[in-house]
Tab-separated table of N, CA and C in Angstrom:
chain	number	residue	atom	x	y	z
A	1006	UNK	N	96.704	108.531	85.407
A	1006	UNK	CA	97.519	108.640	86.608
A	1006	UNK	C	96.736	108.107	87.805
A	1007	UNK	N	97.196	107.822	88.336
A	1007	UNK	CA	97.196	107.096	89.886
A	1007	UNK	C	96.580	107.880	90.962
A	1008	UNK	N	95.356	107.722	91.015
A	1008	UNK	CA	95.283	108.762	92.316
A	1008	UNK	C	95.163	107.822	93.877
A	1009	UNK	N	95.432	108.951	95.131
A	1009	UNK	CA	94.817	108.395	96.154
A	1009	UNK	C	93.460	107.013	96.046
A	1010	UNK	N	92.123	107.870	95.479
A	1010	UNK	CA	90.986	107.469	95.681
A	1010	UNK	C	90.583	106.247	94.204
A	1011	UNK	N	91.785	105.991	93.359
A	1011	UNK	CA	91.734	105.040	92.767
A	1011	UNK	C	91.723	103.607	93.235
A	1012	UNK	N	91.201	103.075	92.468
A	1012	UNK	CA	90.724	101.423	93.081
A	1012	UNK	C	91.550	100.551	92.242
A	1013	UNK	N	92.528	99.453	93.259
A	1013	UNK	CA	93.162	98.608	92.123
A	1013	UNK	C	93.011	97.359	92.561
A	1014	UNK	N	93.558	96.315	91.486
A	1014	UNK	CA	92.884	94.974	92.165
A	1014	UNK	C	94.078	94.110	90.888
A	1015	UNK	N	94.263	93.256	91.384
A	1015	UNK	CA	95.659	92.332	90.597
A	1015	UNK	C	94.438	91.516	89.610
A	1016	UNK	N	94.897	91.611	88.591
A	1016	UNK	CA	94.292	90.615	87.390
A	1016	UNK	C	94.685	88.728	88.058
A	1017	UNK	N	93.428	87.989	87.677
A	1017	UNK	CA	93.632	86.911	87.750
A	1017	UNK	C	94.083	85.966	87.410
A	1018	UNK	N	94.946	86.058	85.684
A	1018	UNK	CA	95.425	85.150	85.607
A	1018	UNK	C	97.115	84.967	85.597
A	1019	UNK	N	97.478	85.231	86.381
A	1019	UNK	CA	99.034	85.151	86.566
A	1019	UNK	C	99.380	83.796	87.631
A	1020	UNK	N	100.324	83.479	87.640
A	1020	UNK	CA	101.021	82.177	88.151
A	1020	UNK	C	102.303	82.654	89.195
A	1021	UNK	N	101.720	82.354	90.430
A	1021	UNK	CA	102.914	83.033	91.015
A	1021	UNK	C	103.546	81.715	92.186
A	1022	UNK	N	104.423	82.386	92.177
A	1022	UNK	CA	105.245	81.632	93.389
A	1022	UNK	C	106.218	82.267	94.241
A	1023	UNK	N	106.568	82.084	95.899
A	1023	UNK	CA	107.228	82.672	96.190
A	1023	UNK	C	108.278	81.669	96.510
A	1024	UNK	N	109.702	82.459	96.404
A	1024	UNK	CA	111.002	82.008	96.834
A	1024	UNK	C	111.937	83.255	97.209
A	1025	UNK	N	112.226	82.428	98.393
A	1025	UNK	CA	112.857	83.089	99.916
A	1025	UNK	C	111.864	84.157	100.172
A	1026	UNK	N	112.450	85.234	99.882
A	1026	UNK	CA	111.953	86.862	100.716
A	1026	UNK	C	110.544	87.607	99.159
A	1027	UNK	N	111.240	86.987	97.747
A	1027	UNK	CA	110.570	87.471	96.937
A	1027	UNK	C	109.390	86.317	96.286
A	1028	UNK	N	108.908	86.949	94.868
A	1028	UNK	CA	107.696	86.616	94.318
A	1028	UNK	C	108.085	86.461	92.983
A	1029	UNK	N	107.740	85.228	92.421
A	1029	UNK	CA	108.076	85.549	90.611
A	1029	UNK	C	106.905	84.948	90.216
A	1030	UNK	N	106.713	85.662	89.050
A	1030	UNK	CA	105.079	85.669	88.668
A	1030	UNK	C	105.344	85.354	87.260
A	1031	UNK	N	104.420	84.508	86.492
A	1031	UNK	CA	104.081	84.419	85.130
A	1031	UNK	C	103.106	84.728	84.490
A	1032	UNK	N	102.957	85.641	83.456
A	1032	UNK	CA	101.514	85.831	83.001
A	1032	UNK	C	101.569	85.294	81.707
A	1033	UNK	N	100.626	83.778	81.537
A	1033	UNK	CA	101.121	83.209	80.711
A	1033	UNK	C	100.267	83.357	79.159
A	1034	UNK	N	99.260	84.629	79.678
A	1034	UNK	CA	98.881	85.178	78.535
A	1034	UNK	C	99.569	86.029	77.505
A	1035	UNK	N	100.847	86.378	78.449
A	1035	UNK	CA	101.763	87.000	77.566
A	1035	UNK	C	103.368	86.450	77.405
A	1036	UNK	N	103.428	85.285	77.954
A	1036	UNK	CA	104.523	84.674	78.349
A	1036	UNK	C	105.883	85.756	79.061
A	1037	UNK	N	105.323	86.269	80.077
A	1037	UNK	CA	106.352	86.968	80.452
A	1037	UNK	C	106.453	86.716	81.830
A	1038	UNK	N	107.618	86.983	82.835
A	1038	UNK	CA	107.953	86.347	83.805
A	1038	UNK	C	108.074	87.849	84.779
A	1039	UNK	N	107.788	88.184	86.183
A	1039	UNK	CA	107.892	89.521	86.448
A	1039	UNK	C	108.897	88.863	87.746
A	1040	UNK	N	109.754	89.116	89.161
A	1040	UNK	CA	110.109	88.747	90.148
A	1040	UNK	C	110.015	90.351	91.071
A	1041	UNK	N	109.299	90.014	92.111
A	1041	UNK	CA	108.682	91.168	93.024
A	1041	UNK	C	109.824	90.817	94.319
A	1042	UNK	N	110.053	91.883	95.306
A	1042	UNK	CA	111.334	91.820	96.426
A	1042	UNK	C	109.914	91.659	97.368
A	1043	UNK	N	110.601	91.717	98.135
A	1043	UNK	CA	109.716	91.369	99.654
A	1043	UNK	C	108.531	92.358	99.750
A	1044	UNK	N	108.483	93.730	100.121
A	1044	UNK	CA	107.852	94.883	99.540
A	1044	UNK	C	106.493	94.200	98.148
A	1045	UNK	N	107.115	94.151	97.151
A	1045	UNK	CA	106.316	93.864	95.803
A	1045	UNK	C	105.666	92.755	96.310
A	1046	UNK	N	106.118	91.533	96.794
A	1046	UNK	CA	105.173	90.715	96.989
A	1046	UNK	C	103.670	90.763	97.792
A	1047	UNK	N	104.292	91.890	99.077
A	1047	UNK	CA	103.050	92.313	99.934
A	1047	UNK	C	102.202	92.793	99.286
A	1048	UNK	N	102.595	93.710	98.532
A	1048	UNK	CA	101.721	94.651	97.863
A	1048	UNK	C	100.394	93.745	96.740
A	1049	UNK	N	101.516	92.661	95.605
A	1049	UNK	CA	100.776	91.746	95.283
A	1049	UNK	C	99.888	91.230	95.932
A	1050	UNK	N	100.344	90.521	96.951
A	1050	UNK	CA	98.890	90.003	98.468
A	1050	UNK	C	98.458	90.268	98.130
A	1051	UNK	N	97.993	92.197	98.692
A	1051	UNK	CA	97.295	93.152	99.045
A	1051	UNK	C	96.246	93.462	98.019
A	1052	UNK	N	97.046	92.871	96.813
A	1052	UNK	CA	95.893	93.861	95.454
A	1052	UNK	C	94.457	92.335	95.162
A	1053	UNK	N	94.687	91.363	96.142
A	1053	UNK	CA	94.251	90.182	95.573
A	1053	UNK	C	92.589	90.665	96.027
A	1054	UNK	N	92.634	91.528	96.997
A	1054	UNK	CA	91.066	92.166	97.069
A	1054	UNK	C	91.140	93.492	96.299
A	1055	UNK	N	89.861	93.723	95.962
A	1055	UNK	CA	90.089	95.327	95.455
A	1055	UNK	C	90.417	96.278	96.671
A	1056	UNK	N	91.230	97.648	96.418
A	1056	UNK	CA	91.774	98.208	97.460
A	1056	UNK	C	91.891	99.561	96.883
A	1057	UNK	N	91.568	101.200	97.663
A	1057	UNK	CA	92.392	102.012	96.840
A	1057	UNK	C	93.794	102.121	97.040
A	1058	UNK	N	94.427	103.027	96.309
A	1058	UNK	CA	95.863	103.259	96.411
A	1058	UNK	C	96.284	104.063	98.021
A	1059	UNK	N	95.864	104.723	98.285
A	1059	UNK	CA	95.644	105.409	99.987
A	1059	UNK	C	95.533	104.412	100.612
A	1060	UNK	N	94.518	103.284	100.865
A	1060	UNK	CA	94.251	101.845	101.795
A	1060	UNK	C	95.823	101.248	101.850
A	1061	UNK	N	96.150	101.021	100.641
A	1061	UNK	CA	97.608	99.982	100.160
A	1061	UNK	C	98.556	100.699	100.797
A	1062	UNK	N	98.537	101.901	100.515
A	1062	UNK	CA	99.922	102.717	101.648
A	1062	UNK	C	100.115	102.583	102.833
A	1063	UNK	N	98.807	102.684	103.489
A	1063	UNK	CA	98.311	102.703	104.574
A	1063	UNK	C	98.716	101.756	105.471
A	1064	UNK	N	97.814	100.596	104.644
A	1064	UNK	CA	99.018	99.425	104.859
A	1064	UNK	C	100.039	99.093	105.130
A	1065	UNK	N	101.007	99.312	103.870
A	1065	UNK	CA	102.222	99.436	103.883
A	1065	UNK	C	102.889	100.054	105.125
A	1066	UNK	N	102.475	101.311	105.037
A	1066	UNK	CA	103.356	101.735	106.494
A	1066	UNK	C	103.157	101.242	107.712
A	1067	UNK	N	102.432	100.695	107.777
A	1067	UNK	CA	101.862	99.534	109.283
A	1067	UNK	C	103.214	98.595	109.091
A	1068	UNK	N	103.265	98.111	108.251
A	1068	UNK	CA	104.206	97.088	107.933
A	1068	UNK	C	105.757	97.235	107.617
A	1069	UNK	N	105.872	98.525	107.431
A	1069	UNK	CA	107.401	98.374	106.588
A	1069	UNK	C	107.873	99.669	107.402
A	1070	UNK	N	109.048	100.285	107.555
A	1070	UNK	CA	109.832	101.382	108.500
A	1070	UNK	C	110.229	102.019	107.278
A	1071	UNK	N	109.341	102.717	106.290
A	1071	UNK	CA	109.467	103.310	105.652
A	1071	UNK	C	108.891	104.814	105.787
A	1072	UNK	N	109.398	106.253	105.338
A	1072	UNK	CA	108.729	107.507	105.129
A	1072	UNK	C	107.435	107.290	104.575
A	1073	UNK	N	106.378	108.083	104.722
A	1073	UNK	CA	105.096	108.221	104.451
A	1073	UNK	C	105.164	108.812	102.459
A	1074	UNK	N	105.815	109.536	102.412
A	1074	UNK	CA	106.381	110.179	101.143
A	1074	UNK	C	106.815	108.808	100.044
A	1075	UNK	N	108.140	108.593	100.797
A	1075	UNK	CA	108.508	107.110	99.896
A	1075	UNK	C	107.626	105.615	100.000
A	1076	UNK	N	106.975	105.987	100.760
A	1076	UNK	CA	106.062	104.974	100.555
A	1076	UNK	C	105.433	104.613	99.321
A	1077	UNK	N	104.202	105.949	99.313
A	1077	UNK	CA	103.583	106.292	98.567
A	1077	UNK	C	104.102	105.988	97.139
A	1078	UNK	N	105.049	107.315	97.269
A	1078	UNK	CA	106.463	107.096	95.609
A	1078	UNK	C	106.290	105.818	95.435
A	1079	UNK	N	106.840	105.100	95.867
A	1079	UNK	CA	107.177	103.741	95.385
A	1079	UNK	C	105.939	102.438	94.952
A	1080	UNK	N	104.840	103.164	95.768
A	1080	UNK	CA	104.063	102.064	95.828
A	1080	UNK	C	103.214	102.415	94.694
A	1081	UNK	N	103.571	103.581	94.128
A	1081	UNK	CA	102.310	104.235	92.987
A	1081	UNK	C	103.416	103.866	91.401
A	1082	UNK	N	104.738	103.825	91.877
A	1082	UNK	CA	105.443	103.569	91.228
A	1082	UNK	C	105.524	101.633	90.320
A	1083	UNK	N	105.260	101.035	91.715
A	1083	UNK	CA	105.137	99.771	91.095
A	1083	UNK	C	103.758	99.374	90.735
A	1084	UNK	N	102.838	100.118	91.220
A	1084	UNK	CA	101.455	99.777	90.604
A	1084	UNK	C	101.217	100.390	89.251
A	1085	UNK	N	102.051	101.508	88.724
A	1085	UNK	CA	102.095	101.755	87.207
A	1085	UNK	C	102.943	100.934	86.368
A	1086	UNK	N	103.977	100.038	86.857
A	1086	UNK	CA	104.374	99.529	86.144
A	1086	UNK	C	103.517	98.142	85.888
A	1087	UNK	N	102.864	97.416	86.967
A	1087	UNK	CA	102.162	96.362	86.894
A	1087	UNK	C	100.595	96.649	86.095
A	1088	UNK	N	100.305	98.120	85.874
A	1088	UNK	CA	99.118	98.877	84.720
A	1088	UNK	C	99.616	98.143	83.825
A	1089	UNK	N	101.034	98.594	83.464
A	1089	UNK	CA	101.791	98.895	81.986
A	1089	UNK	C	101.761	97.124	81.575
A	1090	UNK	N	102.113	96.462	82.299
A	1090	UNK	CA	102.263	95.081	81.946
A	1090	UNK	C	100.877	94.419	81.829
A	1091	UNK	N	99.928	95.292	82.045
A	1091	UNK	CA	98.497	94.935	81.663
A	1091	UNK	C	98.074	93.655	83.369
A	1092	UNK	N	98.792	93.717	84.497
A	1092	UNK	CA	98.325	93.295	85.402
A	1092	UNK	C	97.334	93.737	86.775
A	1093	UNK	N	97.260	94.520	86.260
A	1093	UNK	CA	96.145	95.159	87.343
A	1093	UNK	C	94.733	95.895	86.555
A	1094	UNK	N	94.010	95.836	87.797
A	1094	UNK	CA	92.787	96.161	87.089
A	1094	UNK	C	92.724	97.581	87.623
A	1095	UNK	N	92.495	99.026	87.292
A	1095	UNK	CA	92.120	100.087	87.372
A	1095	UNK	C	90.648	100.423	87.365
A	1096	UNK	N	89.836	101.145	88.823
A	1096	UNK	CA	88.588	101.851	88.528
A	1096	UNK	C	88.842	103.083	89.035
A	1097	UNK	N	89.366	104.054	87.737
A	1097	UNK	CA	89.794	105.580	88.411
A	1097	UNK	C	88.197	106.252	89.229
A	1098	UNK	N	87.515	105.430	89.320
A	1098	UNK	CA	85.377	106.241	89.937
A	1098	UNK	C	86.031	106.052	91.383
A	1099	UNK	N	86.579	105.108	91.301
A	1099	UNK	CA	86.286	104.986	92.985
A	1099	UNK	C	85.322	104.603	93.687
């Protein structure tokens, strides 16, 4: 699980591109295709340095007119799914 003081960082070999507001990404180690909304793409940016999950929110709410709560939710939400697809790198030490 995902904590605050976890460290994440986007794996390097994916292929991305943006069109209009979003992001579609290829990881062509697995031939699969992901498309991120406006939101997902920042976040992508964001993971291109290592960062913890608290920093990335943090962020986020600078940027977006979102609740502090749903922020979070969401942003811990798409960083487990981008785990699951084997695109991010996890250091639960911190």
């Amino acid at each position: 699980m995902l904590t605050g003081n976890t460290t994440v960082q986007r794996v390097s070999h994916t292929i991305d591109a943006e069109f209009q507001d979003s992001l579609i990404m290829l990881d062509p180690v697995r031939g699969k295709y992901l498309a991120l909304n406006a939101v997902g793409r920042r976040i992508w940016q964001l993971l291109e340095e290592p960062t913890t999950v608290d920093r990335l929110s943090a962020t986020l709410l600078m940027e977006f007119d979102v609740p502090p709560t749903t922020c979070l939710d969401e942003t811990r939400q798409l960083l487990e799914r981008l785990s699951a697809l084997e695109l991010l790198q996890i250091d639960s030490h911190g």
